[in-house]
Short mmCIF file of C-alpha atoms in Angstrom, two decimals:
data_model
loop_
_atom_site.label_atom_id
_atom_site.label_comp_id
_atom_site.label_asym_id
_atom_site.label_seq_id
_atom_site.Cartn_x
_atom_site.Cartn_y
_atom_site.Cartn_z
CA MET A 1 -140.60 -49.77 22.80
CA LYS A 2 -138.52 -53.10 21.99
CA LYS A 3 -135.54 -50.70 21.45
CA ILE A 4 -136.06 -48.96 24.84
CA PHE A 5 -136.15 -52.92 26.30
CA ARG A 6 -132.92 -53.91 24.85
CA TYR A 7 -130.97 -50.64 25.93
CA MET A 8 -132.08 -51.21 29.29
CA LEU A 9 -131.33 -54.95 29.36
CA ALA A 10 -128.13 -54.76 27.38
CA PHE A 11 -125.75 -54.22 30.51
CA THR A 12 -127.44 -56.84 32.57
CA ILE A 13 -127.35 -59.43 30.08
CA MET A 14 -123.62 -58.60 29.15
CA GLY A 15 -122.99 -59.03 33.28
CA ALA A 16 -124.64 -62.60 33.29
CA VAL A 17 -122.98 -63.76 30.20
CA ALA A 18 -119.50 -62.77 31.50
CA GLY A 19 -120.47 -64.48 35.08
CA LEU A 20 -121.27 -67.41 33.27
CA GLN A 21 -118.71 -68.04 30.28
CA GLY A 22 -117.41 -71.32 30.97
CA CYS A 23 -120.07 -73.39 32.87
CA GLU A 24 -118.57 -76.82 33.67
CA ASP A 25 -118.29 -78.78 30.67
CA TYR A 26 -115.19 -80.91 29.48
CA PHE A 27 -113.54 -77.86 28.17
CA ASP A 28 -113.01 -76.67 31.67
CA LYS A 29 -112.94 -78.78 34.81
CA GLU A 30 -111.08 -76.20 37.00
CA ASP A 31 -112.40 -73.88 39.60
CA ASN A 32 -112.93 -70.59 38.24
CA PRO A 33 -113.67 -67.69 41.11
CA ASN A 34 -115.41 -65.31 38.43
CA LEU A 35 -118.05 -67.87 37.71
CA VAL A 36 -121.36 -67.76 39.12
CA PRO A 37 -121.56 -70.82 41.63
CA ASP A 38 -125.27 -71.24 41.33
CA PRO A 39 -127.18 -69.16 38.87
CA PRO A 40 -130.90 -69.17 38.94
CA LEU A 41 -133.22 -69.79 35.89
CA PRO A 42 -133.77 -66.48 34.80
CA THR A 43 -129.80 -65.82 34.68
CA LEU A 44 -129.25 -68.78 32.91
CA LEU A 45 -132.12 -68.08 30.21
CA SER A 46 -130.12 -64.59 29.73
CA THR A 47 -127.13 -65.67 29.04
CA THR A 48 -128.21 -68.76 26.72
CA THR A 49 -130.75 -66.77 24.74
CA HIS A 50 -128.10 -63.99 24.25
CA LYS A 51 -125.66 -66.68 23.26
CA THR A 52 -127.73 -68.04 20.68
CA GLY A 53 -128.06 -65.03 18.65
CA ILE A 54 -124.31 -64.23 19.02
CA ASN A 55 -123.70 -68.19 17.98
CA SER A 56 -125.57 -67.67 14.92
CA TYR A 57 -123.68 -64.83 13.74
CA LEU A 58 -120.49 -66.59 14.58
CA VAL A 59 -121.42 -69.48 12.49
CA GLY A 60 -122.76 -67.42 9.53
CA ASN A 61 -119.45 -65.70 9.63
CA ILE A 62 -118.01 -68.86 8.23
CA THR A 63 -120.71 -70.29 6.16
CA SER A 64 -121.38 -66.89 4.24
CA TYR A 65 -117.92 -67.07 2.38
CA PHE A 66 -119.02 -70.66 1.55
CA VAL A 67 -122.31 -69.56 -0.27
CA GLN A 68 -120.70 -66.43 -1.67
CA TYR A 69 -122.42 -63.75 0.24
CA LEU A 70 -119.02 -62.53 1.62
CA ALA A 71 -115.79 -62.67 -0.19
CA SER A 72 -112.32 -62.18 1.40
CA PRO A 73 -110.79 -58.61 0.18
CA SER A 74 -107.26 -60.76 0.27
CA GLN A 75 -106.36 -63.11 -2.56
CA GLY A 76 -106.87 -66.58 -1.93
CA GLY A 77 -108.43 -66.36 1.40
CA SER A 78 -108.75 -69.53 3.30
CA SER A 79 -112.46 -69.31 3.80
CA ASP A 80 -112.81 -68.46 0.02
CA THR A 81 -111.17 -70.86 -1.47
CA TYR A 82 -112.14 -73.89 0.88
CA GLN A 83 -108.59 -74.52 2.46
CA ILE A 84 -109.06 -76.32 5.81
CA THR A 85 -109.19 -73.68 8.48
CA ASP A 86 -109.25 -73.90 12.11
CA TYR A 87 -112.54 -72.90 13.66
CA THR A 88 -111.66 -73.71 17.23
CA GLY A 89 -113.20 -70.49 18.45
CA THR A 90 -116.55 -71.39 17.04
CA TRP A 91 -116.50 -74.84 18.25
CA ASP A 92 -115.82 -73.74 21.82
CA ALA A 93 -118.37 -70.80 21.58
CA LEU A 94 -120.86 -73.67 20.63
CA TYR A 95 -119.94 -76.12 23.15
CA LEU A 96 -119.87 -73.75 26.42
CA THR A 97 -123.21 -72.11 25.33
CA MET A 98 -124.64 -75.94 25.09
CA ALA A 99 -123.18 -76.60 28.47
CA ASP A 100 -125.06 -73.79 30.12
CA ILE A 101 -128.28 -74.90 28.14
CA TYR A 102 -127.68 -78.38 29.97
CA ASP A 103 -127.08 -76.75 33.28
CA MET A 104 -130.56 -74.64 32.80
CA ARG A 105 -132.35 -77.69 31.54
CA GLN A 106 -130.97 -79.98 34.96
CA LEU A 107 -131.90 -77.00 37.25
CA ALA A 108 -135.24 -76.57 35.56
CA ILE A 109 -136.11 -80.48 35.68
CA GLU A 110 -135.31 -80.04 39.49
CA GLN A 111 -137.47 -77.28 39.93
CA GLY A 112 -140.49 -78.31 38.05
CA ALA A 113 -139.91 -75.29 35.70
CA THR A 114 -141.51 -76.85 32.38
CA GLU A 115 -141.40 -73.63 30.72
CA TYR A 116 -137.58 -73.56 31.15
CA VAL A 117 -137.29 -76.98 30.10
CA GLY A 118 -138.98 -76.41 26.89
CA VAL A 119 -136.69 -73.36 25.86
CA ALA A 120 -133.68 -75.46 27.13
CA ASN A 121 -134.60 -78.13 24.49
CA ILE A 122 -135.27 -75.73 21.91
CA LEU A 123 -131.93 -74.13 22.42
CA MET A 124 -130.03 -77.49 22.73
CA ALA A 125 -131.54 -78.51 19.29
CA TYR A 126 -130.75 -75.18 17.34
CA HIS A 127 -126.95 -75.60 18.46
CA LEU A 128 -126.43 -79.55 18.14
CA ALA A 129 -127.93 -78.64 14.35
CA LEU A 130 -125.45 -75.85 14.09
CA VAL A 131 -122.45 -78.11 15.06
CA THR A 132 -123.44 -81.20 13.04
CA ASP A 133 -124.40 -79.20 9.95
CA LEU A 134 -120.69 -77.66 9.87
CA TRP A 135 -118.78 -81.04 11.04
CA GLY A 136 -121.03 -84.09 11.08
CA ASP A 137 -120.25 -86.58 14.04
CA ALA A 138 -119.86 -84.52 17.13
CA PRO A 139 -119.80 -84.97 21.04
CA TYR A 140 -123.16 -84.98 22.66
CA SER A 141 -124.26 -88.00 24.66
CA GLU A 142 -120.86 -88.15 26.99
CA ALA A 143 -120.37 -84.25 26.41
CA PHE A 144 -122.34 -82.52 29.55
CA ALA A 145 -122.27 -84.91 32.31
CA ASN A 146 -118.74 -84.30 33.54
CA LEU A 147 -117.75 -88.04 33.48
CA THR A 148 -115.03 -87.65 30.95
CA LEU A 149 -112.64 -85.11 29.22
CA THR A 150 -112.74 -87.25 26.03
CA PRO A 151 -116.35 -87.64 25.14
CA GLY A 152 -116.90 -90.00 22.18
CA PHE A 153 -118.33 -88.48 19.10
CA ASP A 154 -121.82 -89.47 18.01
CA ASP A 155 -122.97 -90.12 14.51
CA GLU A 156 -124.19 -87.53 12.62
CA THR A 157 -127.48 -89.11 11.67
CA SER A 158 -128.43 -90.12 15.42
CA LEU A 159 -127.67 -86.27 16.16
CA TYR A 160 -129.92 -85.35 13.62
CA ASP A 161 -132.82 -87.62 15.46
CA VAL A 162 -131.88 -86.01 18.79
CA THR A 163 -132.43 -82.57 17.16
CA THR A 164 -136.02 -83.23 16.28
CA GLN A 165 -136.73 -85.28 19.50
CA LEU A 166 -135.45 -82.26 21.51
CA LEU A 167 -138.05 -79.99 19.54
CA ASP A 168 -140.88 -82.47 20.13
CA GLU A 169 -140.15 -82.69 23.72
CA GLY A 170 -139.85 -78.97 24.11
CA ILE A 171 -142.88 -78.62 22.55
CA VAL A 172 -144.52 -81.12 25.01
CA GLU A 173 -142.80 -79.22 28.06
CA LEU A 174 -144.12 -75.62 27.17
CA GLN A 175 -147.69 -76.82 26.53
CA LYS A 176 -147.87 -78.00 30.26
CA PRO A 177 -150.38 -76.09 31.98
CA GLU A 178 -148.46 -75.35 35.02
CA SER A 179 -144.69 -74.54 35.30
CA SER A 180 -143.22 -73.75 38.72
CA VAL A 181 -141.03 -70.52 37.45
CA GLN A 182 -142.19 -68.80 34.58
CA LEU A 183 -140.22 -67.30 31.80
CA ILE A 184 -139.53 -63.73 32.45
CA ALA A 185 -139.57 -61.20 29.65
CA THR A 186 -136.38 -59.29 30.84
CA SER A 187 -134.43 -62.59 31.02
CA ASP A 188 -135.54 -63.88 27.57
CA VAL A 189 -133.74 -61.84 24.78
CA ILE A 190 -135.21 -63.75 22.07
CA HIS A 191 -138.88 -64.06 22.75
CA GLU A 192 -139.28 -61.84 25.90
CA GLY A 193 -140.84 -64.47 27.92
CA SER A 194 -143.77 -65.62 25.30
CA VAL A 195 -144.20 -69.16 25.42
CA GLU A 196 -146.54 -69.27 22.36
CA ASN A 197 -143.46 -67.72 20.29
CA TRP A 198 -141.05 -70.25 21.63
CA ILE A 199 -143.62 -73.12 20.52
CA LYS A 200 -143.78 -71.57 17.32
CA THR A 201 -140.12 -71.37 17.04
CA ALA A 202 -139.96 -75.08 17.94
CA TYR A 203 -142.14 -75.84 14.96
CA ALA A 204 -140.38 -73.43 12.57
CA LEU A 205 -136.99 -75.12 13.47
CA LYS A 206 -138.55 -78.67 13.24
CA ALA A 207 -139.77 -77.42 9.59
CA ARG A 208 -136.41 -76.66 8.69
CA GLN A 209 -135.02 -79.88 9.84
CA LEU A 210 -137.37 -81.75 8.29
CA ASN A 211 -136.85 -80.14 4.98
CA LYS A 212 -133.31 -80.61 5.14
CA LEU A 213 -134.03 -84.31 4.39
CA SER A 214 -135.19 -83.23 0.72
CA GLY A 215 -132.46 -85.27 -0.98
CA THR A 216 -132.85 -88.49 0.88
CA SER A 217 -135.69 -91.25 0.99
CA SER A 218 -136.75 -90.45 4.44
CA TYR A 219 -137.91 -86.71 3.07
CA ASN A 220 -141.75 -86.20 4.17
CA PRO A 221 -142.96 -82.89 2.60
CA GLN A 222 -146.43 -83.46 4.47
CA ALA A 223 -144.59 -83.74 7.94
CA VAL A 224 -142.88 -80.24 6.82
CA LEU A 225 -145.87 -78.72 5.93
CA GLU A 226 -147.48 -80.00 9.08
CA ALA A 227 -144.68 -78.40 10.92
CA VAL A 228 -145.23 -75.14 9.03
CA ASP A 229 -148.86 -75.02 9.74
CA SER A 230 -148.07 -74.51 13.79
CA SER A 231 -145.30 -72.14 13.17
CA TYR A 232 -144.76 -68.40 12.25
CA THR A 233 -147.96 -66.49 10.96
CA SER A 234 -145.82 -63.12 10.62
CA ASN A 235 -142.53 -61.08 11.01
CA ALA A 236 -143.81 -60.13 14.36
CA ASP A 237 -143.31 -64.16 15.59
CA ASN A 238 -139.41 -64.30 14.32
CA ALA A 239 -136.72 -65.79 16.75
CA GLU A 240 -134.08 -62.73 16.78
CA MET A 241 -131.60 -61.37 19.21
CA GLY A 242 -130.86 -57.81 19.39
CA VAL A 243 -129.17 -56.77 22.70
CA PHE A 244 -125.66 -55.94 22.25
CA GLU A 245 -122.91 -54.53 24.56
CA THR A 246 -122.13 -51.86 21.87
CA ARG A 247 -123.53 -52.80 18.55
CA ASN A 248 -124.76 -55.73 16.37
CA PRO A 249 -121.68 -57.66 15.21
CA TRP A 250 -122.15 -57.37 11.52
CA ALA A 251 -122.39 -53.78 11.98
CA ALA A 252 -118.90 -53.78 14.00
CA ILE A 253 -117.43 -55.41 10.91
CA ALA A 254 -118.63 -52.47 8.84
CA LEU A 255 -117.19 -50.09 10.86
CA SER A 256 -113.74 -51.97 11.35
CA ASN A 257 -113.71 -52.05 7.41
CA ALA A 258 -114.73 -48.30 7.07
CA SER A 259 -111.34 -47.63 9.44
CA LEU A 260 -109.60 -50.13 7.00
CA LEU A 261 -109.63 -53.02 9.01
CA LEU A 262 -110.96 -55.05 6.20
CA GLY A 263 -113.94 -57.35 6.36
CA GLY A 264 -117.58 -57.62 5.44
CA TRP A 265 -116.83 -57.45 1.51
CA LEU A 266 -120.01 -58.60 -0.32
CA SER A 267 -119.61 -61.47 -3.14
CA GLU A 268 -119.71 -60.65 -6.59
CA GLN A 269 -122.19 -63.62 -6.74
CA LEU A 270 -124.57 -61.88 -4.28
CA ILE A 271 -124.39 -58.54 -6.01
CA GLU A 272 -125.07 -60.03 -9.29
CA HIS A 273 -127.76 -62.22 -7.72
CA LEU A 274 -129.69 -58.88 -6.80
CA ASN A 275 -128.70 -56.32 -9.31
CA GLY A 276 -130.10 -57.82 -12.35
CA THR A 277 -127.15 -59.51 -13.97
CA SER A 278 -128.40 -62.82 -13.00
CA TYR A 279 -131.95 -62.69 -13.27
CA GLY A 280 -132.56 -60.00 -15.27
CA VAL A 281 -134.55 -57.64 -12.65
CA VAL A 282 -133.09 -55.45 -9.98
CA ASP A 283 -134.16 -56.67 -6.76
CA PRO A 284 -135.18 -53.55 -4.60
CA ARG A 285 -133.77 -55.68 -1.40
CA LEU A 286 -130.32 -54.70 -2.76
CA ALA A 287 -130.41 -51.09 -1.77
CA LYS A 288 -131.43 -52.52 1.88
CA ILE A 289 -128.71 -55.09 2.13
CA THR A 290 -125.66 -52.71 0.94
CA ASP A 291 -124.80 -48.98 0.23
CA PRO A 292 -123.79 -47.84 -3.61
CA THR A 293 -120.56 -47.31 -4.44
CA ILE A 294 -118.95 -43.77 -5.03
CA HIS A 295 -119.91 -44.24 -8.70
CA GLY A 296 -123.75 -45.02 -7.36
CA THR A 297 -123.27 -48.73 -8.54
CA TYR A 298 -123.22 -52.07 -6.76
CA VAL A 299 -119.88 -54.03 -7.24
CA GLY A 300 -119.13 -57.36 -5.73
CA THR A 301 -115.76 -58.99 -5.10
CA PRO A 302 -115.07 -62.23 -6.78
CA ASN A 303 -114.44 -65.12 -4.35
CA GLY A 304 -110.58 -65.87 -4.38
CA THR A 305 -109.55 -62.78 -6.20
CA GLY A 306 -109.72 -60.42 -3.41
CA ASN A 307 -109.95 -56.85 -3.88
CA ILE A 308 -110.48 -55.50 -7.31
CA GLY A 309 -110.48 -51.72 -6.65
CA PRO A 310 -107.72 -49.18 -5.67
CA ALA A 311 -104.49 -51.00 -4.02
CA ASN A 312 -105.10 -48.55 -0.88
CA ASN A 313 -108.46 -49.74 -0.47
CA THR A 314 -109.48 -46.03 0.63
CA VAL A 315 -111.81 -45.69 -2.11
CA GLN A 316 -115.50 -47.20 -1.84
CA ASP A 317 -115.98 -48.64 -5.06
CA GLU A 318 -116.83 -52.22 -3.90
CA SER A 319 -120.21 -53.08 -1.97
CA TYR A 320 -119.99 -54.14 1.87
CA ILE A 321 -122.05 -54.94 4.79
CA SER A 322 -124.07 -51.75 5.56
CA ARG A 323 -124.61 -50.12 8.98
CA ASN A 324 -127.61 -48.58 7.14
CA SER A 325 -129.48 -51.83 6.59
CA PRO A 326 -132.40 -53.51 8.76
CA LEU A 327 -130.69 -56.50 8.84
CA THR A 328 -127.00 -55.10 10.00
CA GLY A 329 -127.43 -51.68 11.45
CA ASP A 330 -126.01 -50.91 14.80
CA GLU A 331 -129.42 -52.11 16.72
CA SER A 332 -130.37 -54.61 14.16
CA PRO A 333 -131.34 -57.97 15.75
CA LEU A 334 -129.82 -61.03 14.55
CA ILE A 335 -131.97 -63.29 12.72
CA ILE A 336 -131.95 -67.23 13.97
CA VAL A 337 -135.12 -67.93 12.02
CA SER A 338 -137.87 -65.90 10.28
CA TYR A 339 -141.29 -66.02 9.04
CA PRO A 340 -140.11 -65.45 5.18
CA GLU A 341 -137.54 -68.62 5.48
CA VAL A 342 -140.51 -70.52 7.10
CA LYS A 343 -142.90 -69.60 4.02
CA LEU A 344 -140.51 -70.49 1.60
CA ILE A 345 -139.68 -73.91 3.34
CA GLU A 346 -143.51 -74.20 2.86
CA ALA A 347 -143.34 -73.36 -0.91
CA GLU A 348 -140.51 -76.32 -1.38
CA ALA A 349 -142.42 -78.77 0.65
CA ALA A 350 -145.71 -77.98 -0.80
CA LEU A 351 -144.18 -77.93 -4.61
CA ARG A 352 -142.52 -81.45 -3.64
CA ALA A 353 -145.93 -82.70 -2.49
CA GLY A 354 -147.63 -81.53 -5.69
CA GLN A 355 -149.56 -78.82 -4.16
CA LEU A 356 -148.98 -75.97 -6.41
CA ASP A 357 -151.68 -73.44 -5.16
CA ARG A 358 -150.24 -73.55 -1.83
CA ALA A 359 -146.74 -73.69 -2.72
CA PHE A 360 -147.38 -70.55 -4.99
CA GLU A 361 -149.04 -68.78 -2.57
CA ALA A 362 -146.41 -69.55 0.20
CA TYR A 363 -143.81 -68.29 -2.25
CA ARG A 364 -145.21 -64.95 -3.00
CA GLU A 365 -145.81 -64.45 0.74
CA GLY A 366 -142.30 -65.32 1.54
CA ILE A 367 -141.00 -62.28 -0.97
CA ARG A 368 -143.69 -60.10 0.40
CA ALA A 369 -142.43 -60.60 4.08
CA SER A 370 -138.77 -60.55 3.17
CA MET A 371 -139.56 -57.10 1.62
CA GLU A 372 -141.21 -56.01 4.79
CA MET A 373 -138.35 -57.17 7.00
CA LEU A 374 -135.86 -55.18 4.90
CA GLU A 375 -138.31 -52.16 4.71
CA VAL A 376 -138.82 -51.73 0.94
CA ALA A 377 -141.19 -49.39 -0.22
CA GLU A 378 -144.67 -50.67 -1.38
CA ALA A 379 -144.43 -49.36 -4.81
CA ASP A 380 -140.81 -51.43 -5.31
CA GLU A 381 -142.19 -54.49 -3.66
CA ASN A 382 -145.05 -54.54 -6.01
CA ALA A 383 -142.80 -53.87 -9.05
CA TYR A 384 -140.69 -56.89 -8.17
CA LEU A 385 -143.40 -59.09 -7.33
CA SER A 386 -144.63 -58.09 -10.92
CA SER A 387 -141.46 -58.82 -12.54
CA THR A 388 -140.21 -61.71 -14.87
CA ALA A 389 -137.79 -62.58 -11.86
CA VAL A 390 -140.67 -63.77 -9.94
CA ALA A 391 -143.34 -66.56 -10.72
CA GLN A 392 -146.80 -65.19 -11.79
CA SER A 393 -148.70 -68.20 -11.19
CA PRO A 394 -148.55 -71.82 -9.96
CA SER A 395 -147.45 -73.34 -13.28
CA GLU A 396 -144.54 -71.08 -13.43
CA LEU A 397 -143.25 -72.03 -9.97
CA THR A 398 -140.32 -74.27 -9.68
CA LEU A 399 -137.86 -75.20 -7.34
CA ASP A 400 -135.21 -72.97 -8.92
CA ARG A 401 -137.37 -70.10 -8.37
CA ILE A 402 -137.89 -71.01 -4.74
CA PHE A 403 -134.23 -71.35 -4.22
CA GLN A 404 -133.54 -67.80 -5.89
CA GLU A 405 -135.70 -66.19 -3.45
CA LYS A 406 -134.34 -68.07 -0.16
CA TYR A 407 -130.84 -67.23 -1.30
CA VAL A 408 -131.79 -63.56 -0.49
CA VAL A 409 -134.11 -64.73 2.46
CA THR A 410 -131.18 -66.36 4.46
CA TYR A 411 -128.63 -63.29 3.76
CA LEU A 412 -125.79 -64.17 6.46
CA ASN A 413 -127.88 -66.78 8.09
CA PRO A 414 -125.87 -70.43 8.59
CA GLU A 415 -128.84 -71.97 7.04
CA ALA A 416 -128.15 -70.90 3.76
CA TRP A 417 -125.27 -73.38 3.32
CA ASN A 418 -127.53 -76.07 4.22
CA ASP A 419 -129.69 -75.09 1.40
CA ALA A 420 -126.64 -74.77 -1.16
CA ARG A 421 -125.76 -77.98 -0.23
CA ARG A 422 -129.23 -79.25 -0.77
CA TYR A 423 -129.55 -77.57 -4.16
CA ASP A 424 -126.00 -78.58 -5.06
CA TYR A 425 -125.08 -74.79 -5.40
CA GLN A 426 -126.82 -74.35 -8.87
CA TYR A 427 -127.89 -70.78 -8.53
CA ALA A 428 -127.27 -68.88 -11.55
CA ASN A 429 -123.82 -67.99 -12.59
CA PHE A 430 -122.72 -69.66 -9.15
CA THR A 431 -118.88 -70.79 -10.00
CA LEU A 432 -116.22 -71.97 -7.89
CA PRO A 433 -114.02 -69.57 -6.13
CA VAL A 434 -110.76 -68.64 -8.08
CA GLY A 435 -108.05 -70.78 -6.88
CA ALA A 436 -110.47 -73.32 -4.85
CA ALA A 437 -108.72 -75.92 -2.91
CA LEU A 438 -111.24 -78.19 -3.92
CA PRO A 439 -112.44 -79.66 -7.61
CA THR A 440 -115.96 -79.02 -6.31
CA PHE A 441 -118.01 -77.02 -3.80
CA ILE A 442 -117.38 -77.48 -0.15
CA ARG A 443 -119.40 -79.59 1.72
CA ARG A 444 -118.02 -79.75 5.56
CA VAL A 445 -115.24 -78.10 7.57
CA ALA A 446 -112.46 -79.90 9.43
CA TYR A 447 -112.74 -80.42 13.06
CA PRO A 448 -110.89 -77.81 15.08
CA SER A 449 -107.38 -78.23 16.20
CA GLY A 450 -108.54 -77.13 19.57
CA GLU A 451 -110.50 -80.29 19.90
CA ALA A 452 -108.09 -82.57 18.13
CA SER A 453 -105.06 -81.50 20.52
CA LYS A 454 -107.09 -82.99 23.43
CA ASN A 455 -109.76 -85.19 22.37
CA PRO A 456 -108.41 -88.45 20.81
CA ASN A 457 -111.53 -89.26 19.54
CA THR A 458 -112.08 -86.49 17.24
CA PRO A 459 -112.43 -87.78 13.59
CA ASP A 460 -109.66 -87.05 11.02
CA ILE A 461 -111.27 -85.30 8.35
CA THR A 462 -109.14 -83.80 5.61
CA ASP A 463 -111.63 -84.20 2.47
CA LEU A 464 -113.91 -80.84 2.57
CA SER A 465 -115.69 -82.32 -0.45
CA VAL A 466 -116.97 -85.33 1.49
CA PRO A 467 -120.80 -84.65 1.98
CA LEU A 468 -122.76 -84.90 5.29
CA TRP A 469 -125.18 -87.96 5.38
CA TRP A 470 -128.41 -86.03 4.24
CA ASP A 471 -126.58 -83.93 1.64
CA GLN A 472 -127.22 -86.60 -1.05
#
């Protein structure tokens, strides 16, 4: 039924997104005859929820090289090797969406539509986290009121506080008994108008944000667990977006790769994380993430090395993003935050709090739920859960085992880079890319040239090894 819903909605959403592209913000103050002059709340909800899924993909397509899910087929690829790379397109996409979210929130406040105010707060918190986790300081307090073309950059620590405040305020708005305008299922391409699921997502994102502080003195594992308690209870709650004009963008990369427009090559690190090389046990999720080569094996590409197969790239003897995967198929939804991730957040926080039984139960449930998402056969799931790769008792559970599993759960998700930095990239056999431009693992990206060229307040960051405030 959900597939039918998505097909029916796809053309409507594409029209709404096209009409709302470039809502007023400091990027574009010019009159645009193609814009919808006074879009109603349902239209704003359609475009912001759709763009949220797409932006998760755009950021994931950057960070997946840093955590070595992906590798460039060309030697010395800039994202592979930590070179300063211009991400103007992603920056603009994030801020244009945030401008639309701001407009939705303002209109919702005017109309007393508390449900829309709540969703707007949650979407803004999510986008603000994406921005500051990539760049650090960023425009926010002066970015959307149309008072300046050169907004100042808010401090990254204050922006973190803003994200948690927005989530808390979003929950309060969604819990108010009466909203002048209710969410419409056909306009909401993340939760189909479910207020209950939006509240759960706010708590899931709050747990994610609070857990990000694990390396700081502000970390409070009990606060993380309290947020988890109000969040997801199954994969049915996941925040995901699956409405596309043609197909899932990861599937589009896979299709282009098959047509020799190369991209979507999986890293040697990811493949060896799953194929038994790093942990001694073949993870059955491997076959649900990628396809075997012509030799019936799984072969990753070393980051920085480029193609290790035939020079003409016409023989599939490497592993790529698969259109056959439940995560990257043509109709697969883009996952924003999931139940398996939340369970592993719970496992980490409970372990750090000394609640070993709770940590162990959440850890095992996170693995099971991940297997369910990837449609792994029950026998294969049980065999893996009984293997030496998985803790078999609370006393065997360690942070290393939790991060080992979370690396698989967050495949292609932007949150994976936050975990890698918190964990200091200590995954088994994880090494710097060949020819890395830094002597250590990357901790941030440089500000985009598009922003720097028009906003003199843009910080001049050239050392990509300088950690963000929470990355300690």
